[in-house]
Amino acid sequence: MGFDLDLTLADTRAGITAAMEALALRLGVAIDPAVVVARLGPPLETELAHWLPAADVPAAARLYREMYAGIAVPMTTLMAGAREAVDAVRANGGRVIVVTGKNAPDARRTLDALGLRVDAVEGSVFGAEKGTALASFGAAAYVGDHVGDIAAARAGGTVSVTVATGPYTAGELRDYGADVVLADLTHFGGWFDRWRTGAAHP
């Protein structure tokens, strides 16, 4: 089973807000963290390109990542139902891969801080680019909050399971083509039980 990280398993909004505020202060540039948080999903460099000249993005990304572990990770919390969702998969003999736009080291730090045990992490990928990791892992489904995660599931040949806890409503996720739309991960366990026993299609 594959999972996205930001706004699927982890509520990173407060931490990213604080880290972006610190970055803006260090660089002396204007960055609106509320706008950043509203479009979480793509890798950091994509977001920074909205605020900085292209030539400045790599150095800004390095600085942000240097600060992230100390600022953002301690402020990150679990999304509702996240621990139970991961535990449900593992309790039934499944493996879990996290595939995320966040860089892999910070993704692992976040998972460790939250106490989520997973089998693999693939970072710095977005949208259909996630499909390669999902296919290599043998994921049967991918759970995310973004329309890019639906594209990821399609590219990886997996069932697209979405949660309306990110920037898109349940209706928008359904219209984009998600196979399954849940309000949040507190509903994952019920769906997972039905799906693995063949009672839910998909």
C-alpha positions as YAML, in Angstrom:
chain: A
units: angstrom
residues:
- id: 1
  name: MET
  ca: [0.00, 0.00, 0.00]
- id: 2
  name: GLY
  ca: [1.32, 3.43, -0.92]
- id: 3
  name: PHE
  ca: [0.64, 6.62, 1.00]
- id: 4
  name: ASP
  ca: [1.35, 10.28, 0.35]
- id: 5
  name: LEU
  ca: [2.79, 12.20, 3.32]
- id: 6
  name: ASP
  ca: [1.75, 15.86, 3.57]
- id: 7
  name: LEU
  ca: [-1.94, 16.25, 4.46]
- id: 8
  name: THR
  ca: [-2.48, 12.50, 4.03]
- id: 9
  name: LEU
  ca: [-0.47, 10.97, 6.88]
- id: 10
  name: ALA
  ca: [1.10, 14.10, 8.36]
- id: 11
  name: ASP
  ca: [-0.31, 17.54, 9.12]
- id: 12
  name: THR
  ca: [2.72, 19.57, 8.13]
- id: 13
  name: ARG
  ca: [0.95, 22.92, 7.75]
- id: 14
  name: ALA
  ca: [2.15, 24.59, 10.95]
- id: 15
  name: GLY
  ca: [5.70, 23.40, 10.46]
- id: 16
  name: ILE
  ca: [5.91, 24.44, 6.84]
- id: 17
  name: THR
  ca: [4.42, 27.83, 7.72]
- id: 18
  name: ALA
  ca: [7.10, 28.39, 10.36]
- id: 19
  name: ALA
  ca: [9.90, 27.16, 8.10]
- id: 20
  name: MET
  ca: [8.78, 29.38, 5.22]
- id: 21
  name: GLU
  ca: [8.58, 32.38, 7.54]
- id: 22
  name: ALA
  ca: [12.13, 31.67, 8.70]
- id: 23
  name: LEU
  ca: [13.34, 31.31, 5.11]
- id: 24
  name: ALA
  ca: [11.71, 34.56, 4.04]
- id: 25
  name: LEU
  ca: [13.35, 36.34, 6.97]
- id: 26
  name: ARG
  ca: [16.79, 34.89, 6.20]
- id: 27
  name: LEU
  ca: [16.57, 35.74, 2.50]
- id: 28
  name: GLY
  ca: [14.82, 39.08, 2.90]
- id: 29
  name: VAL
  ca: [12.10, 38.13, 0.40]
- id: 30
  name: ALA
  ca: [8.32, 38.08, 0.52]
- id: 31
  name: ILE
  ca: [6.81, 34.59, 0.83]
- id: 32
  name: ASP
  ca: [3.19, 34.09, 1.86]
- id: 33
  name: PRO
  ca: [3.10, 30.84, 3.88]
- id: 34
  name: ALA
  ca: [-0.69, 30.65, 3.63]
- id: 35
  name: VAL
  ca: [-0.42, 30.47, -0.15]
- id: 36
  name: VAL
  ca: [2.35, 27.87, 0.12]
- id: 37
  name: VAL
  ca: [0.30, 25.67, 2.43]
- id: 38
  name: ALA
  ca: [-2.79, 25.98, 0.22]
- id: 39
  name: ARG
  ca: [-0.98, 24.27, -2.65]
- id: 40
  name: LEU
  ca: [1.10, 21.63, -0.87]
- id: 41
  name: GLY
  ca: [2.01, 18.67, -3.02]
- id: 42
  name: PRO
  ca: [4.70, 19.49, -5.58]
- id: 43
  name: PRO
  ca: [8.39, 19.41, -4.56]
- id: 44
  name: LEU
  ca: [9.90, 22.37, -2.71]
- id: 45
  name: GLU
  ca: [11.77, 23.73, -5.74]
- id: 46
  name: THR
  ca: [8.50, 24.06, -7.65]
- id: 47
  name: GLU
  ca: [7.01, 26.15, -4.86]
- id: 48
  name: LEU
  ca: [10.08, 28.34, -4.38]
- id: 49
  name: ALA
  ca: [10.05, 29.18, -8.09]
- id: 50
  name: HIS
  ca: [6.86, 31.16, -7.44]
- id: 51
  name: TRP
  ca: [8.75, 33.48, -5.09]
- id: 52
  name: LEU
  ca: [12.35, 33.59, -6.26]
- id: 53
  name: PRO
  ca: [14.33, 33.95, -9.50]
- id: 54
  name: ALA
  ca: [15.21, 30.54, -10.92]
- id: 55
  name: ALA
  ca: [18.91, 31.03, -10.23]
- id: 56
  name: ASP
  ca: [18.20, 31.52, -6.50]
- id: 57
  name: VAL
  ca: [15.99, 28.47, -6.04]
- id: 58
  name: PRO
  ca: [18.66, 25.78, -5.43]
- id: 59
  name: ALA
  ca: [20.39, 27.73, -2.65]
- id: 60
  name: ALA
  ca: [17.07, 28.66, -1.07]
- id: 61
  name: ALA
  ca: [15.97, 25.03, -1.13]
- id: 62
  name: ARG
  ca: [19.20, 23.96, 0.60]
- id: 63
  name: LEU
  ca: [18.73, 26.60, 3.29]
- id: 64
  name: TYR
  ca: [15.10, 25.63, 3.84]
- id: 65
  name: ARG
  ca: [16.05, 21.98, 4.25]
- id: 66
  name: GLU
  ca: [18.81, 22.88, 6.71]
- id: 67
  name: MET
  ca: [16.16, 24.56, 8.87]
- id: 68
  name: TYR
  ca: [13.33, 22.11, 8.32]
- id: 69
  name: ALA
  ca: [14.33, 19.39, 10.76]
- id: 70
  name: GLY
  ca: [14.69, 21.81, 13.66]
- id: 71
  name: ILE
  ca: [11.70, 24.02, 12.90]
- id: 72
  name: ALA
  ca: [9.06, 22.04, 11.05]
- id: 73
  name: VAL
  ca: [9.40, 18.42, 12.16]
- id: 74
  name: PRO
  ca: [8.68, 19.14, 15.86]
- id: 75
  name: MET
  ca: [5.53, 21.03, 14.85]
- id: 76
  name: THR
  ca: [4.18, 18.22, 12.65]
- id: 77
  name: THR
  ca: [1.29, 16.09, 13.87]
- id: 78
  name: LEU
  ca: [-0.55, 13.01, 12.64]
- id: 79
  name: MET
  ca: [-3.59, 13.42, 10.43]
- id: 80
  name: ALA
  ca: [-6.70, 11.86, 11.94]
- id: 81
  name: GLY
  ca: [-6.68, 8.11, 11.39]
- id: 82
  name: ALA
  ca: [-3.14, 7.99, 9.98]
- id: 83
  name: ARG
  ca: [-1.61, 5.65, 12.54]
- id: 84
  name: GLU
  ca: [-4.61, 3.34, 12.40]
- id: 85
  name: ALA
  ca: [-4.46, 3.23, 8.59]
- id: 86
  name: VAL
  ca: [-0.79, 2.23, 8.50]
- id: 87
  name: ASP
  ca: [-1.32, -0.26, 11.32]
- id: 88
  name: ALA
  ca: [-4.28, -1.83, 9.49]
- id: 89
  name: VAL
  ca: [-2.16, -2.54, 6.43]
- id: 90
  name: ARG
  ca: [0.70, -3.97, 8.42]
- id: 91
  name: ALA
  ca: [-1.59, -6.02, 10.69]
- id: 92
  name: ASN
  ca: [-2.90, -7.79, 7.62]
- id: 93
  name: GLY
  ca: [0.53, -8.69, 6.30]
- id: 94
  name: GLY
  ca: [0.86, -5.73, 3.97]
- id: 95
  name: ARG
  ca: [3.82, -3.46, 3.37]
- id: 96
  name: VAL
  ca: [3.74, 0.33, 3.28]
- id: 97
  name: ILE
  ca: [5.64, 2.74, 1.04]
- id: 98
  name: VAL
  ca: [5.45, 6.50, 1.43]
- id: 99
  name: VAL
  ca: [5.86, 8.33, -1.89]
- id: 100
  name: THR
  ca: [6.00, 12.09, -1.51]
- id: 101
  name: GLY
  ca: [7.05, 15.38, -3.00]
- id: 102
  name: LYS
  ca: [9.02, 16.05, 0.18]
- id: 103
  name: ASN
  ca: [12.70, 15.12, 0.01]
- id: 104
  name: ALA
  ca: [13.36, 11.64, 1.37]
- id: 105
  name: PRO
  ca: [15.51, 12.59, 4.40]
- id: 106
  name: ASP
  ca: [12.90, 15.02, 5.74]
- id: 107
  name: ALA
  ca: [10.13, 12.55, 4.96]
- id: 108
  name: ARG
  ca: [11.94, 9.90, 7.02]
- id: 109
  name: ARG
  ca: [12.55, 12.35, 9.87]
- id: 110
  name: THR
  ca: [8.87, 13.22, 9.85]
- id: 111
  name: LEU
  ca: [7.75, 9.60, 9.90]
- id: 112
  name: ASP
  ca: [10.21, 8.78, 12.69]
- id: 113
  name: ALA
  ca: [9.04, 11.74, 14.77]
- id: 114
  name: LEU
  ca: [5.43, 10.64, 14.33]
- id: 115
  name: GLY
  ca: [6.27, 7.03, 15.14]
- id: 116
  name: LEU
  ca: [4.98, 5.68, 11.83]
- id: 117
  name: ARG
  ca: [6.78, 2.50, 10.76]
- id: 118
  name: VAL
  ca: [6.92, 2.04, 6.99]
- id: 119
  name: ASP
  ca: [8.87, -0.25, 4.68]
- id: 120
  name: ALA
  ca: [10.16, 2.27, 2.15]
- id: 121
  name: VAL
  ca: [10.23, 5.99, 1.40]
- id: 122
  name: GLU
  ca: [10.55, 7.65, -2.00]
- id: 123
  name: GLY
  ca: [10.87, 11.43, -2.04]
- id: 124
  name: SER
  ca: [11.06, 14.44, -4.35]
- id: 125
  name: VAL
  ca: [8.53, 13.06, -6.83]
- id: 126
  name: PHE
  ca: [5.12, 14.38, -7.79]
- id: 127
  name: GLY
  ca: [2.16, 13.37, -9.91]
- id: 128
  name: ALA
  ca: [2.75, 10.65, -12.46]
- id: 129
  name: GLU
  ca: [6.46, 10.58, -11.49]
- id: 130
  name: LYS
  ca: [5.38, 8.71, -8.36]
- id: 131
  name: GLY
  ca: [4.14, 5.84, -10.48]
- id: 132
  name: THR
  ca: [7.58, 4.30, -10.95]
- id: 133
  name: ALA
  ca: [8.12, 3.91, -7.20]
- id: 134
  name: LEU
  ca: [4.63, 2.52, -6.69]
- id: 135
  name: ALA
  ca: [5.05, -0.03, -9.47]
- id: 136
  name: SER
  ca: [8.52, -1.07, -8.30]
- id: 137
  name: PHE
  ca: [7.22, -1.61, -4.78]
- id: 138
  name: GLY
  ca: [4.25, -3.60, -6.05]
- id: 139
  name: ALA
  ca: [1.70, -1.29, -4.44]
- id: 140
  name: ALA
  ca: [-1.90, -2.33, -5.03]
- id: 141
  name: ALA
  ca: [-3.31, 1.07, -4.06]
- id: 142
  name: TYR
  ca: [-2.07, 4.60, -3.43]
- id: 143
  name: VAL
  ca: [-3.64, 6.92, -0.87]
- id: 144
  name: GLY
  ca: [-3.30, 10.70, -1.27]
- id: 145
  name: ASP
  ca: [-5.06, 14.03, -0.97]
- id: 146
  name: HIS
  ca: [-4.13, 15.68, -4.27]
- id: 147
  name: VAL
  ca: [-5.22, 15.27, -7.88]
- id: 148
  name: GLY
  ca: [-1.53, 14.62, -8.54]
- id: 149
  name: ASP
  ca: [-1.90, 11.53, -6.38]
- id: 150
  name: ILE
  ca: [-4.66, 10.26, -8.65]
- id: 151
  name: ALA
  ca: [-2.26, 10.67, -11.58]
- id: 152
  name: ALA
  ca: [0.37, 8.82, -9.53]
- id: 153
  name: ALA
  ca: [-1.95, 5.89, -8.93]
- id: 154
  name: ARG
  ca: [-2.84, 5.72, -12.61]
- id: 155
  name: ALA
  ca: [0.83, 5.79, -13.63]
- id: 156
  name: GLY
  ca: [1.67, 3.09, -11.11]
- id: 157
  name: GLY
  ca: [-1.20, 0.82, -12.13]
- id: 158
  name: THR
  ca: [-2.78, 1.01, -8.67]
- id: 159
  name: VAL
  ca: [-6.17, 1.80, -7.18]
- id: 160
  name: SER
  ca: [-6.52, 5.52, -6.46]
- id: 161
  name: VAL
  ca: [-7.72, 6.14, -2.91]
- id: 162
  name: THR
  ca: [-8.13, 9.77, -1.92]
- id: 163
  name: VAL
  ca: [-8.85, 11.68, 1.27]
- id: 164
  name: ALA
  ca: [-10.45, 15.12, 1.23]
- id: 165
  name: THR
  ca: [-7.99, 16.52, 3.77]
- id: 166
  name: GLY
  ca: [-5.85, 18.55, 1.37]
- id: 167
  name: PRO
  ca: [-6.58, 21.29, -1.16]
- id: 168
  name: TYR
  ca: [-9.36, 19.43, -2.99]
- id: 169
  name: THR
  ca: [-12.93, 18.65, -1.99]
- id: 170
  name: ALA
  ca: [-14.38, 15.17, -2.16]
- id: 171
  name: GLY
  ca: [-16.36, 16.20, -5.24]
- id: 172
  name: GLU
  ca: [-13.28, 17.53, -7.00]
- id: 173
  name: LEU
  ca: [-11.34, 14.34, -6.28]
- id: 174
  name: ARG
  ca: [-14.24, 12.24, -7.55]
- id: 175
  name: ASP
  ca: [-14.59, 14.36, -10.70]
- id: 176
  name: TYR
  ca: [-10.87, 13.99, -11.39]
- id: 177
  name: GLY
  ca: [-11.27, 10.23, -11.44]
- id: 178
  name: ALA
  ca: [-10.36, 8.87, -8.02]
- id: 179
  name: ASP
  ca: [-11.50, 5.28, -7.56]
- id: 180
  name: VAL
  ca: [-12.23, 5.83, -3.87]
- id: 181
  name: VAL
  ca: [-12.94, 9.08, -2.01]
- id: 182
  name: LEU
  ca: [-12.86, 9.15, 1.79]
- id: 183
  name: ALA
  ca: [-13.51, 12.13, 4.03]
- id: 184
  name: ASP
  ca: [-10.31, 11.34, 5.95]
- id: 185
  name: LEU
  ca: [-8.23, 8.39, 7.07]
- id: 186
  name: THR
  ca: [-10.57, 7.56, 9.92]
- id: 187
  name: HIS
  ca: [-12.65, 5.89, 7.19]
- id: 188
  name: PHE
  ca: [-9.71, 3.97, 5.74]
- id: 189
  name: GLY
  ca: [-9.97, 0.90, 7.95]
- id: 190
  name: GLY
  ca: [-13.55, 0.14, 6.96]
- id: 191
  name: TRP
  ca: [-12.80, 0.54, 3.27]
- id: 192
  name: PHE
  ca: [-9.59, -1.48, 3.54]
- id: 193
  name: ASP
  ca: [-11.36, -4.41, 5.19]
- id: 194
  name: ARG
  ca: [-14.02, -4.47, 2.50]
- id: 195
  name: TRP
  ca: [-11.47, -4.06, -0.30]
- id: 196
  name: ARG
  ca: [-9.06, -6.78, 0.82]
- id: 197
  name: THR
  ca: [-11.92, -9.26, 1.19]
- id: 198
  name: GLY
  ca: [-13.35, -8.37, -2.20]
- id: 199
  name: ALA
  ca: [-16.46, -6.65, -0.82]
- id: 200
  name: ALA
  ca: [-15.46, -3.23, -2.17]
- id: 201
  name: HIS
  ca: [-14.83, -2.55, -5.87]
- id: 202
  name: PRO
  ca: [-12.23, -1.24, -6.08]
...
